[in-house]
Short mmCIF file of C-alpha atoms in Angstrom, two decimals:
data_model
loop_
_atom_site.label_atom_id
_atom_site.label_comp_id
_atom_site.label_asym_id
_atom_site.label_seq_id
_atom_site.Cartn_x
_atom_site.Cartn_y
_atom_site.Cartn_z
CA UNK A 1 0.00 0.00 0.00
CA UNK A 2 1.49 3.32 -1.00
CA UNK A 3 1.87 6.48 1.56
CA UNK A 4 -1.35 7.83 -0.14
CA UNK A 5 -3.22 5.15 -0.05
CA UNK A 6 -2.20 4.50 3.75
CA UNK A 7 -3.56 7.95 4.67
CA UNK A 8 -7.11 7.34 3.03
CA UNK A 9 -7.33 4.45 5.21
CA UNK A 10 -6.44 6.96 8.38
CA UNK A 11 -8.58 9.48 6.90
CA UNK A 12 -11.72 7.12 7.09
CA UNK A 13 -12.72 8.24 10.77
CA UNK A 14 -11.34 11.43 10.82
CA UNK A 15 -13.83 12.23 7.21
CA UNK A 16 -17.01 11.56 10.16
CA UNK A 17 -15.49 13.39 13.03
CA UNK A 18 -14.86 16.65 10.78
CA UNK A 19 -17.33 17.24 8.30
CA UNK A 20 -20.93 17.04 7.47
CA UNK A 21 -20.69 15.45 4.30
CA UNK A 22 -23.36 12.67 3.71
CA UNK A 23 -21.38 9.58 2.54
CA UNK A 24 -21.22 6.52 4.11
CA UNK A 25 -17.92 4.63 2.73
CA UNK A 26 -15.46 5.12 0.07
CA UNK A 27 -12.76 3.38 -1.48
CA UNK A 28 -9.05 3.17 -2.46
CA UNK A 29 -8.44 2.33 -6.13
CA UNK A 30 -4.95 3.32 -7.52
CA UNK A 31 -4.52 6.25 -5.32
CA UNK A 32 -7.62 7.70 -5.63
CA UNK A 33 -10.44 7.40 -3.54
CA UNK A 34 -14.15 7.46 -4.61
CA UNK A 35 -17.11 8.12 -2.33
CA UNK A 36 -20.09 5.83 -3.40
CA UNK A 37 -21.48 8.88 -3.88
CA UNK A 38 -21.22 9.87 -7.42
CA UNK A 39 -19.02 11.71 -8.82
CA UNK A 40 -17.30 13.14 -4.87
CA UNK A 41 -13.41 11.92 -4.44
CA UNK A 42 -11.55 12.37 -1.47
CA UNK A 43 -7.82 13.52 -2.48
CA UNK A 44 -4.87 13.52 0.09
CA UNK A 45 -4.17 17.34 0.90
CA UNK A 46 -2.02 18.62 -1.91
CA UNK A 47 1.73 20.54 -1.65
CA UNK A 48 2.36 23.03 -3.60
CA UNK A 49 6.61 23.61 -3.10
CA UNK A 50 5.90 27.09 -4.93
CA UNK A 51 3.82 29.84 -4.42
CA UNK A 52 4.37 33.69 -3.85
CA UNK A 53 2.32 35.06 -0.74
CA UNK A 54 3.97 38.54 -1.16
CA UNK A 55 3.99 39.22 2.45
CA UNK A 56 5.94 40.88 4.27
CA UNK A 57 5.97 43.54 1.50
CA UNK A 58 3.66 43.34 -0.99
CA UNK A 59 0.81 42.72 0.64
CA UNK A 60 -1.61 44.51 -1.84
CA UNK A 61 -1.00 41.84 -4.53
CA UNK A 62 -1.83 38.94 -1.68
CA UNK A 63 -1.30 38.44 2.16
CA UNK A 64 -0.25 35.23 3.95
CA UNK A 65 -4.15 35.24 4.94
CA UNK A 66 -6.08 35.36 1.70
CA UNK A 67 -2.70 32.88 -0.50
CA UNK A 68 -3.81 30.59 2.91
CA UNK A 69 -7.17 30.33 1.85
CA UNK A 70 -7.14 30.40 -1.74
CA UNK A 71 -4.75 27.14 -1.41
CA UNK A 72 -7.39 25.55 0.87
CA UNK A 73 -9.94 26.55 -1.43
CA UNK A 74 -7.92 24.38 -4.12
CA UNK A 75 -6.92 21.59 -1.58
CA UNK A 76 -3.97 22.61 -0.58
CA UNK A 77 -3.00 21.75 2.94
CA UNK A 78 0.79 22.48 2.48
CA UNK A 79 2.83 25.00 0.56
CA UNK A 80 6.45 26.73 0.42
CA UNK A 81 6.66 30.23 -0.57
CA UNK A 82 9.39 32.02 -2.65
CA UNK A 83 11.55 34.58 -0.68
CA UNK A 84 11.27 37.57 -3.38
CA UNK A 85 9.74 39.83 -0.39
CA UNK A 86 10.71 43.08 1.11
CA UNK A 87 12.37 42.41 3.13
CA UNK A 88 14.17 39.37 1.83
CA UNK A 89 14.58 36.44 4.00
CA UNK A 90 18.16 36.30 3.70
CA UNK A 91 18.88 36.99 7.59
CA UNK A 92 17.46 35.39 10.76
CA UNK A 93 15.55 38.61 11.35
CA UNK A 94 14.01 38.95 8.04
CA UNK A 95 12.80 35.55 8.16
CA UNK A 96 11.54 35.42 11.70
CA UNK A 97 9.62 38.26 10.26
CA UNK A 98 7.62 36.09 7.79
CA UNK A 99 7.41 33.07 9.94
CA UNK A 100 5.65 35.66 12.86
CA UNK A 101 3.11 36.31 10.16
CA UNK A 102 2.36 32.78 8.87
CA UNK A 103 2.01 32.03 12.41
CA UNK A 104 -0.27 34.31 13.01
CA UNK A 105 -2.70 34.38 9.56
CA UNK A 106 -2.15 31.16 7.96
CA UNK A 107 -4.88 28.43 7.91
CA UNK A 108 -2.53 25.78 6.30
CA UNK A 109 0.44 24.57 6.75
CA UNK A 110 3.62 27.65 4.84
CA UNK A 111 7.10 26.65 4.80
CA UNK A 112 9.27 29.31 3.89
CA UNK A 113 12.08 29.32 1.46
CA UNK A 114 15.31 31.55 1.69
CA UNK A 115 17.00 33.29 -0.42
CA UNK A 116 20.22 31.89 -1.40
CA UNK A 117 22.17 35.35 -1.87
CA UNK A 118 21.17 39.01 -0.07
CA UNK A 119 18.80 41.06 -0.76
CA UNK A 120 18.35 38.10 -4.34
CA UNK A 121 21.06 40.11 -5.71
CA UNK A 122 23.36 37.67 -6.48
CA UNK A 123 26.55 39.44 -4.70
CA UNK A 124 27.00 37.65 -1.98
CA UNK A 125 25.44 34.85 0.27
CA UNK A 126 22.84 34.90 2.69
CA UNK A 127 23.00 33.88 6.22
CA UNK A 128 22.51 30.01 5.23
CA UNK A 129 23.83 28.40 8.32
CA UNK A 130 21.79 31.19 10.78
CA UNK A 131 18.82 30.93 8.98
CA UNK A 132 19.03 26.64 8.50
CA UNK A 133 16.46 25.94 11.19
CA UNK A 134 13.76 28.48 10.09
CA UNK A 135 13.75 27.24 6.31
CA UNK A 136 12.92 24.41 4.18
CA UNK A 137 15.38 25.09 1.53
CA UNK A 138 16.91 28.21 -0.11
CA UNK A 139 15.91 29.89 -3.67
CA UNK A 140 16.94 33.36 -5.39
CA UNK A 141 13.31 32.66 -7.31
CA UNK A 142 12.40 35.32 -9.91
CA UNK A 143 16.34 35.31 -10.97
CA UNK A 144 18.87 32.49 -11.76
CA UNK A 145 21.96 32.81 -9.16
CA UNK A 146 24.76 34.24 -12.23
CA UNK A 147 28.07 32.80 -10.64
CA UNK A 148 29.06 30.12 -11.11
CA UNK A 149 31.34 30.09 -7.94
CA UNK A 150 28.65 31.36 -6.10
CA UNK A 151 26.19 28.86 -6.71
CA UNK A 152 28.79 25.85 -5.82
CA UNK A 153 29.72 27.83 -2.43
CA UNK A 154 25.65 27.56 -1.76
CA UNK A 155 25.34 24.38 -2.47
CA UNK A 156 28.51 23.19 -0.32
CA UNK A 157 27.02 25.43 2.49
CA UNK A 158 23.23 23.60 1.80
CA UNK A 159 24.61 20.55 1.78
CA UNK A 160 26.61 20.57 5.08
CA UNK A 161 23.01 21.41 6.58
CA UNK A 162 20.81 18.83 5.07
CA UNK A 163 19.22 21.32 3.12
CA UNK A 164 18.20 21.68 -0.49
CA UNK A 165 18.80 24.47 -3.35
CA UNK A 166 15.57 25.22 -5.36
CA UNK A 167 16.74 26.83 -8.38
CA UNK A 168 15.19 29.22 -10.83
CA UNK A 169 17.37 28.87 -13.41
CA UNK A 170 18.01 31.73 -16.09
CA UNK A 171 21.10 32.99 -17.77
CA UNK A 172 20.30 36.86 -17.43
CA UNK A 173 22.92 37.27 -20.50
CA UNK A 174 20.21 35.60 -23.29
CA UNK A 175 17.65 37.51 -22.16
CA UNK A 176 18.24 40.18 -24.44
CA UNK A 177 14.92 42.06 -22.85
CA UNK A 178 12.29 39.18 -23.84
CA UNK A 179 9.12 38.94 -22.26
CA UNK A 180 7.51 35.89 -23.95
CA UNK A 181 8.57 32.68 -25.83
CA UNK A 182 10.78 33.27 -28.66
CA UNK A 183 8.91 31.49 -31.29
CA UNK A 184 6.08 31.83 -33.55
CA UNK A 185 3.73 34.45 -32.04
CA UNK A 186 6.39 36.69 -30.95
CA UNK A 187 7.66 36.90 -34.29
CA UNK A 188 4.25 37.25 -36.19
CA UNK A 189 3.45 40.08 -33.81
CA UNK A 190 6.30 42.20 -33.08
CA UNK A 191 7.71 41.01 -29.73
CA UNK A 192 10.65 40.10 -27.94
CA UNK A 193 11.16 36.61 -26.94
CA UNK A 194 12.89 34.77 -24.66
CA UNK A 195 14.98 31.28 -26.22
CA UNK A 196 14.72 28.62 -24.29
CA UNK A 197 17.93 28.77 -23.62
CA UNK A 198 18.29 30.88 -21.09
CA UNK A 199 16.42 28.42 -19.18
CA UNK A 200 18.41 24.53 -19.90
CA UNK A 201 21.92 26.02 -20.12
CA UNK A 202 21.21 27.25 -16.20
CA UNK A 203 20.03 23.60 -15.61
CA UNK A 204 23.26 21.89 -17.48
CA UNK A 205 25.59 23.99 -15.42
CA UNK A 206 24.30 23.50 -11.84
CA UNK A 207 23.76 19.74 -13.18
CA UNK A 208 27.71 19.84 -13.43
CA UNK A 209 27.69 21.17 -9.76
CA UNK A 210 25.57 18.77 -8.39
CA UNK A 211 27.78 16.02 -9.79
CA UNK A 212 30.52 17.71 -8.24
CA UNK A 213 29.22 18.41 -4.45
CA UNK A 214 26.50 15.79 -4.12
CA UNK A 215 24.09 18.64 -3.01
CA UNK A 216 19.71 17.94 -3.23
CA UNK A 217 19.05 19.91 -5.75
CA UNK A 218 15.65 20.92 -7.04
CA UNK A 219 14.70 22.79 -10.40
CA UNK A 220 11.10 25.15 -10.65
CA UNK A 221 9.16 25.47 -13.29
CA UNK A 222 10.85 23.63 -16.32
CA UNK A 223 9.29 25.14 -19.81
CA UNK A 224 11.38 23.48 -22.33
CA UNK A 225 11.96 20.16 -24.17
CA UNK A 226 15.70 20.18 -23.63
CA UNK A 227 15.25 21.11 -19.87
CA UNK A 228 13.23 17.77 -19.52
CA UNK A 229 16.01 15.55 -21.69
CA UNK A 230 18.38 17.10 -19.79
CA UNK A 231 17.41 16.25 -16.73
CA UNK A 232 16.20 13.00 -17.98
CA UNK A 233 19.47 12.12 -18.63
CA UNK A 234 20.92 13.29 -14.93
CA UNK A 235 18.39 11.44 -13.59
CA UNK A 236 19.27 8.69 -15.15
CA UNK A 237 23.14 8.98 -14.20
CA UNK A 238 22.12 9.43 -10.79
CA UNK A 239 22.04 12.96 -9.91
CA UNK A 240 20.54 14.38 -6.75
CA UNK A 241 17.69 15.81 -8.74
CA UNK A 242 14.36 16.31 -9.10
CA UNK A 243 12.04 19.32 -10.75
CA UNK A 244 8.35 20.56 -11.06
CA UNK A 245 6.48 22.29 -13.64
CA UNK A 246 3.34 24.13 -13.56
CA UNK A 247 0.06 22.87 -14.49
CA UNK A 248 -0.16 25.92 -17.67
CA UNK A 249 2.75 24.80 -19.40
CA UNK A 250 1.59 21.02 -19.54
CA UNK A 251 -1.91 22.33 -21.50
CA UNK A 252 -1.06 25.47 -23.16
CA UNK A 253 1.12 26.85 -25.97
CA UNK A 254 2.54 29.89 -27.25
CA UNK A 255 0.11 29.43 -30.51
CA UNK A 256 -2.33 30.06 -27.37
CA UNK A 257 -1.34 33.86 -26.18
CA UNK A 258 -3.45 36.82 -26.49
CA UNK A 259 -2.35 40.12 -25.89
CA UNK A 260 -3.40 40.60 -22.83
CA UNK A 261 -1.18 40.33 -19.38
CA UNK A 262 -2.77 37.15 -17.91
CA UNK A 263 -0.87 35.10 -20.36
CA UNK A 264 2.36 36.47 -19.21
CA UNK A 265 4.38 34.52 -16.90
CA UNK A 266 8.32 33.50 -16.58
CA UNK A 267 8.80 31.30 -18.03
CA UNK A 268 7.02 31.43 -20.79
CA UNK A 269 4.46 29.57 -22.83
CA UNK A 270 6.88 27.53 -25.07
CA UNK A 271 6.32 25.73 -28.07
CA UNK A 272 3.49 23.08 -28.88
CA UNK A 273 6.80 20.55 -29.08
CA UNK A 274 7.54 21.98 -25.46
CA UNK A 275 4.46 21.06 -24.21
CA UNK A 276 4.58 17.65 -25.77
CA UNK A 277 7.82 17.11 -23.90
CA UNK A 278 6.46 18.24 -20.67
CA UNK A 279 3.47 15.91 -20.43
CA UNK A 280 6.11 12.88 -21.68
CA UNK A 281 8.45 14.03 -18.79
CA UNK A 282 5.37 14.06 -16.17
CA UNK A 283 4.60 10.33 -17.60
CA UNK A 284 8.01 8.63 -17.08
CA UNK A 285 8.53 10.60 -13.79
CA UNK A 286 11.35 13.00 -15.25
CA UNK A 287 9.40 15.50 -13.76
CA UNK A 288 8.37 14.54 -10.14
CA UNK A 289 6.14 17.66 -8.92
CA UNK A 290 3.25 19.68 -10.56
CA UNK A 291 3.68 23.21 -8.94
CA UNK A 292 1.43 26.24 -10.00
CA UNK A 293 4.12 28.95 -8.88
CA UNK A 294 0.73 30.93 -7.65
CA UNK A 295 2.15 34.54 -8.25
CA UNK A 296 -0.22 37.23 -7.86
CA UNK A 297 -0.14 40.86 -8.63
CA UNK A 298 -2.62 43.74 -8.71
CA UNK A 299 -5.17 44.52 -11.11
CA UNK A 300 -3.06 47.55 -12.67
CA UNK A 301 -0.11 45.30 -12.65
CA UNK A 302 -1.40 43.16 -15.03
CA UNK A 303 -3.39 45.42 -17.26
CA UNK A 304 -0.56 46.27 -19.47
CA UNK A 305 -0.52 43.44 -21.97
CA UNK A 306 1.92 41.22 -23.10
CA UNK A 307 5.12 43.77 -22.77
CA UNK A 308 4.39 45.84 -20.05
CA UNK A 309 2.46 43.65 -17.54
CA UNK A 310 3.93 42.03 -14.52
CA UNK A 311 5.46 38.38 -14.64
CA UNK A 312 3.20 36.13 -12.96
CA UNK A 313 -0.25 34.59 -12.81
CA UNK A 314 -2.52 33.02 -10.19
CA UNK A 315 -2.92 29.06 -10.06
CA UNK A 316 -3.98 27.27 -6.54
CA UNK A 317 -7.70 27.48 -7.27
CA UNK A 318 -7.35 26.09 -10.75
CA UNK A 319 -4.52 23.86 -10.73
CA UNK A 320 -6.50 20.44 -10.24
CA UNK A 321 -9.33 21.26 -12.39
CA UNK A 322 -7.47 22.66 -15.12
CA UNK A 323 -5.31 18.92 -15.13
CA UNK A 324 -8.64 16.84 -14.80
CA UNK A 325 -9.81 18.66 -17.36
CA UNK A 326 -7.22 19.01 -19.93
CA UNK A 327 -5.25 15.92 -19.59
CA UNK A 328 -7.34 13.52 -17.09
CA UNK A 329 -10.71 13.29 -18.75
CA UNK A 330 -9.44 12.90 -22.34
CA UNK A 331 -7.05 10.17 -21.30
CA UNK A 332 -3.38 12.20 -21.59
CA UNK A 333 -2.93 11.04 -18.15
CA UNK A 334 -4.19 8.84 -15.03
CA UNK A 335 -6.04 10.89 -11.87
CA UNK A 336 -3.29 8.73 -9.97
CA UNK A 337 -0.25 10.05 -11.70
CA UNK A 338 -1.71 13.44 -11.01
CA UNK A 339 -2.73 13.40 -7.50
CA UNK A 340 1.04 11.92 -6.94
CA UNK A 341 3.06 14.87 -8.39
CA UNK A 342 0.08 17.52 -6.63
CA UNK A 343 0.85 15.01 -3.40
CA UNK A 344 3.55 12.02 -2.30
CA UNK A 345 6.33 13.69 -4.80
CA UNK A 346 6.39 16.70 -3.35
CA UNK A 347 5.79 15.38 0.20
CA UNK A 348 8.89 13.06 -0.38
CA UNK A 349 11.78 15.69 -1.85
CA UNK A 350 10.76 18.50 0.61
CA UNK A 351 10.43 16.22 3.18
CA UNK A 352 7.00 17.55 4.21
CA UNK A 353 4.99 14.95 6.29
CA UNK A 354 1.50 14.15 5.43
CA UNK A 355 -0.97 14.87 8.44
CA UNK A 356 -4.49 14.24 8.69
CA UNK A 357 -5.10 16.47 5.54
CA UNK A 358 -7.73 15.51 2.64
CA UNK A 359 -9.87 17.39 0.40
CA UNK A 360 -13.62 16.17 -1.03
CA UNK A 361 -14.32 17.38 -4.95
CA UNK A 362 -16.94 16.59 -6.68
CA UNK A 363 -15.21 15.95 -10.23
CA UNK A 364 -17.91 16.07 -13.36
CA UNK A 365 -20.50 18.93 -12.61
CA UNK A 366 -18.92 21.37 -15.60
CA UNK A 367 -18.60 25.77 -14.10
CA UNK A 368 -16.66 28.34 -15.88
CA UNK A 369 -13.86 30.03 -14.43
CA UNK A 370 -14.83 33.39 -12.82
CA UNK A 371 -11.50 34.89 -11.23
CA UNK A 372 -14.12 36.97 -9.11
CA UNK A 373 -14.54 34.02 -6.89
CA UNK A 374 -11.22 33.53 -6.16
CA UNK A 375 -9.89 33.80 -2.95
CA UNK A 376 -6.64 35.00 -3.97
CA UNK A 377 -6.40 39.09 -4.07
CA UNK A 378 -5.10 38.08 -7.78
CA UNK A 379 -7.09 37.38 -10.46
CA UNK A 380 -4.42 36.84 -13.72
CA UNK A 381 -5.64 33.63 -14.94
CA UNK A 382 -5.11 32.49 -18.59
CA UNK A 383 -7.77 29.85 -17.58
CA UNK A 384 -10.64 32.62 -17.11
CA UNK A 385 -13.88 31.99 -18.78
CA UNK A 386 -13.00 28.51 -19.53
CA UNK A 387 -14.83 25.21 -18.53
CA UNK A 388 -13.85 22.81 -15.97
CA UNK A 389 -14.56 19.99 -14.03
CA UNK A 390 -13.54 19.78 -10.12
CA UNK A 391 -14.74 22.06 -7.58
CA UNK A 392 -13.19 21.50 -3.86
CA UNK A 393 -16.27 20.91 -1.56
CA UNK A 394 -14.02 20.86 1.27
CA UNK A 395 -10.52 20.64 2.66
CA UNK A 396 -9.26 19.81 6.41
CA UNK A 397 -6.13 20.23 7.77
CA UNK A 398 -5.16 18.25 10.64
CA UNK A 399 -8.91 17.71 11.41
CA UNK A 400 -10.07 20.81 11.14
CA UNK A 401 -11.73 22.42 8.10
CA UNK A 402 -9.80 25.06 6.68
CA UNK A 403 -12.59 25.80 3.44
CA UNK A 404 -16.18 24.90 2.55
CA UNK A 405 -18.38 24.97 -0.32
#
């Protein structure tokens, strides 16, 4: 019996202690659980290992309250935010800062990443030791750490500790001021793109590092079909690795932008062959975490199209209907395989224990996406106005419900 599987069994009596919902058995098949009810499952409480609650900081994009709920609302019970925050959680005080306020304001379980260099700059290291107990790993997310000396000093330093390095990975010096794939659309419409790779060459050099200290390492958000052979490969050669990617880039395209900001994110929407390679990664277990890299920002933020707008787009509330939809229902991939890389994947590399954590959906009742019902303060979603399947009925978090229906 599998971890998952294990905590359905657990989560039999704890389903009647905490919530009213009328069923009166379910059961384990593959990893998923079905009430006999129709069409209700009860999922294991998904982790998310990447999400941007902007606070302390930025706490008119989204606070450590309202990213709380709008992860319960999509059965979250577990996340780890990104250290891009002001101020930076590169020092024991600046991160005893955020932990005070997940403490006080979070109804799920927030794990806080550092930064790997000051201030994200990329100058010169943060206090990794002093900082070892408060954090689950350390990330410069938003920018790829430059140095190449600097980046093996972290990991030497992460790896004395136990500790992983969670790597955006970019090479600032192919940017070249792109803002969007470099492919197709950008051409046909007058913008500047970003090749993919800035992205894998990132990946192939800290690969080389990783080989050479033995470090955990961890890659976000891979966008491109030489990230995933890449890492295929290190994988397969035994490297300490392991990488997520984000439920948009498994089911859309750059033939799929529109000028408008809430198809803007970094990285971007890559090529149809990208995507391909993506969903082919997530089915041999090349890629062993589906992460939505939640990343609000204001309403005027994003309001600027395709050039101007801020990087980023919302995801908890969507992630798991947006994959049933899109690649469960027309048979791309299993509900198991799913719920595993939203679940036990994650659970497993961040070392993140499961508690007594589930979520009830019921799964074939078609809605369209309004963004106003979000509980997120953002509302960038390229998924707005579309139609789904999977609305979260309820989620509890060691026994106690966190969101209702």
């Amino acid at each position: 019996m599998t971890k998952i599987a294990e905590m359905h069994q657990l989560n039999k009596t704890a389903l009647t202690a905490t919530s009213s919902f009328p069923v009166s058995s379910f059961s384990v098949d593959d990893d998923v659980s079905r009430f006999d009810r129709p069409n209700y499952f009860l999922f294991p409480g998904f982790c998310d290992v990447h999400v941007h609650f902007r606070e302390p900081g930025f706490s008119y994009k989204e606070t450590i309250k309202s990213g709380s709920l709008s992860a319960a609302r999509g059965g979250y019970t577990d996340v780890c935010t990104m250290p891009n925050l002001a101020p930076v959680p590169d020092s024991v005080a600046h991160i005893t800062l955020q932990r005070d306020l997940i403490a006080r304001d979070a109804c799920i379980g927030v794990y806080p990443l550092a930064a790997i260099t000051v201030g994200e700059k990329g100058e010169q290291l943060s206090d990794i030791e002093g900082m070892a107990p408060l954090c689950i790993g350390y990330s410069d997310d938003g920018r790829g750490v430059q140095s190449d000396e600097m980046m093996r000093e972290a990991m030497t330093r992460a790896k004395a500790l136990g500790k992983m390095i969670v790597a955006h990975c970019e090479v600032n010096d192919l940017l070249h001021g792109g803002y969007i794939h470099d492919g197709a659309y950008a051409k046909a419409h007058g913008h500047r793109g970003i090749c993919s790779e800035s992205e894998w060459a990132q990946i192939a050099r800290d690969i080389e590092l990783v080989r050479e200290i033995g470090c955990r390492y961890h890659v976000c958000h891979i966008s491109t079909k030489e990230s995933v052979d890449i890492i295929r490969r290190a994988k397969a050669e035994g490297v300490n690795i392991t990488c997520e990617t984000g439920p948009h880039y498994l089911v859309m395209d750059d033939s799929m932008l529109q000028e408008d900001g809430r198809f803007k994110m970094n990285p971007p929407l890559r090529d149809k062959t990208d995507r391909e390679a993506l969903v082919e990664g997530l089915k041999d277990g090349t890629i062993d975490c589906i992460a939505t890299d939640h990343a609000p920002h204001s309403a005027e933020e994003k309001a600027k199209g395709l050039e101007k707008s801020a990087f980023g787009i919302v995801g908890l509330e969507t992630a798991l209907p947006v994959l049933y939809t899109k690649l469960v229902k027309p048979g791309i991939l299993p509900l198991s395989r799913v719920v595993d890389a939203l679940c036990e994947a994650p659970r497993k590399r961040f070392e993140i224990p499961f508690g007594n954590d589930f979520s009830i959906w019921e799964m074939e009742t078609p809605y369209r996406v309004d963004p106003a019902e979000f509980q997120s303060m953002g509302r960038a979603t390229p998924f707005a106005g579309e139609t789904l399947y999977g609305r979260c009925v309820c989620t509890v978090k060691n026994g106690q419900i966190v969101w209702q229906e």
